[in-house]
Amino acid sequence: MTTNLLVVEDDFALRSALMASLEVSGYQVNAVESAEAAVAVLNKSPAPDMVITDIQMQQMSGIDLLKYIRKTNASLPVILMTAYGDVSDAVEVMRLGACDYLQKPFEPEKLSGLINNYLPNYNMEEIVIEDPRSIEIYQYAKKISRTVSNVLLTGASGAGKEVMAKYIHQNSDRSEQKFVAINCAAIPENMLEATLFGYEKGAFTGACQASAGKFEQAQEGTLLLDEISEMPLSLQAKILRVIQEKEVERLGGKKIIKLDVRIIATTNRDLKEEVEEKHFRQDLYYRLNVFPIHCLQLKERPKDILPLANVLLAKYERTNHQGQLEFSAEAVAKLISYDWPGNVRELDNLVQRVAVLASNQIIGADEIIFEGRNYEETASGEPVNQPESSGDAQNSQLGSDMRHHEYQLIIESLAKCGGKKKEVAEQLGISARTLRYKIAKMREVGYSIPDKKSLV
C-alpha cells in the first residue's frame, strides 16, 4: 500500500527537491506552495496519510494550518519544518499536536525516518539476510521477542538497529499495539523530558493543554529510545525511576499513570565506556541491558550486501524507464569489496543514485560511485582520477577539506587529552553533546577514533 504525503512549502526549489526525494523513496507525493492550497487538498477525498509543512509562509502559516487540521482531523499526522529553530515555535507545534518538527537544512533520510516512525504500518523495512552471522542474530532476536524484558541494541550508525527494534516488536505479543520511537539526540534537552513524560496544562509557558508523553503513547506496546546515550544524566535518573516503578507522572501533574511498556534502547557508543567516564548511569545501563544485541556493520556480514543491493534496486528501478536493472559481475565485485563505512544507509543512498542515473539495464562498475570520493575505483580497487570541472565540485571539495580539518583537530585533541572527551570539549570550546555528535559522524564515515584504552 502506497503512502500518500501532502508537502506544503512555498520555496519552489526546496519543494521540488522534497518531492523528488520522497518519490524516489516510494511515497506518493502531492506538493503545494501554500497553506491555503493545502486546505483545498484536505477538503477533497481521499485525505493524505501525512502532512509535511513549512512553518514560515507568507499568509497562512504552518502553525495555522496545523490548527485547522486538528479541528477537522485529530489523528492526521503532521510534521513541521522550520529554518529558524525557534524553541517557542517547537513548543507551540508540539502542544498543538504535531508529530514532530525538523530544523532546516536536514538530510532526506531524517525525514524518511520520521515518516516511518509515525506511519509504522507503511514502508516497513524488509528483513533481507543471507549471511550466517545475520541469520544467527535474527534467530536470537525472534526468540527473545516473546519476553517482556528490555533490550539494548548496539552498533554503528546505519547498522540496522531500528529495523531490529521493529522486528522484535512485530514478533512479540505486543505486535498489535503501538510501536513508538523517539530519537533522544534529535530533540532539544529542554523539550525531551516533556516529550517523554507528557505534561499538564500550565506546566510551563506555552502548555495551554495537556499532552500525553511517549511512555503513555506506547502503553501496552513498545517504546524505542533511540540513541539513549545522548540523554543528559539528570534525565537518565528520571527514566530509571519510570522503568523501575512502571509508572509515570506528567510534568505539572499529580496523577500517577501505571505503565505496561516494553523498552528497547539503542546506542552507537560503547555504553560500558560511557559508564566508566560517568556519562551514563550504571544502574540504568543494567536495567536496559537485559537482552543485549549487537547489530553488525555491513562489512561484517558481506553475504548480505548483494541481496540488500538487489532488493533496493528493485525498489528504486521504477524511477528509471529502461526496464529491469541488473548489476554486472564487475559491479557486484566492487560492491562486495567496499567497506561501507555508512552501512546500509550508504548502500541505500548509492542504489537510489544508480537507479536514477543508470544508462543501461546492466549496471557497470564505473556507475558505482561511492560517497565522499573524488575518484572512481575499478573492480580491482585501483583509483581512477576524475577531473573537477565545475564550481560545484570545488565548493564540495572545500567543504570536504574543512570537515576533514575539523575531524583531524578532534582526533589530535583526543590523543592529547588521553581520550577524555570532557577535556577535549573544553579545549575545543564546544559542548560535550556537540563533541559526541561529531564523533558519531566521524565513525559513520570511517574515521578511527582514539579512546583511553588505545592510548594507554
Short mmCIF file of C-alpha atoms in Angstrom, two decimals, residues 6 16 59 76 115 157 170 185 214 243 249 265 270 275 277 325 332 359 385 420 438:
data_model
loop_
_atom_site.label_atom_id
_atom_site.label_comp_id
_atom_site.label_asym_id
_atom_site.label_seq_id
_atom_site.Cartn_x
_atom_site.Cartn_y
_atom_site.Cartn_z
CA LEU A 6 1.00 16.23 1.29
CA SER A 16 10.79 20.24 -5.82
CA GLN A 59 -0.10 34.47 4.63
CA LEU A 76 -3.82 13.04 10.83
CA ILE A 115 7.62 9.27 8.34
CA SER A 157 25.02 4.29 12.71
CA GLN A 170 6.47 -7.34 15.20
CA ALA A 185 19.63 13.03 20.17
CA LYS A 214 5.82 8.90 24.58
CA ILE A 243 11.38 1.79 34.32
CA GLU A 249 3.79 11.32 36.19
CA ALA A 265 17.08 1.25 23.62
CA ASP A 270 30.30 1.69 24.00
CA VAL A 275 29.53 4.40 32.35
CA GLU A 277 33.50 8.06 32.13
CA LEU A 325 18.03 -3.21 -13.87
CA VAL A 332 28.96 -6.87 -7.84
CA SER A 359 22.40 4.43 -18.71
CA ASN A 385 41.40 10.18 -11.10
CA LYS A 420 38.99 12.16 27.81
CA LYS A 438 30.67 14.99 15.73
#
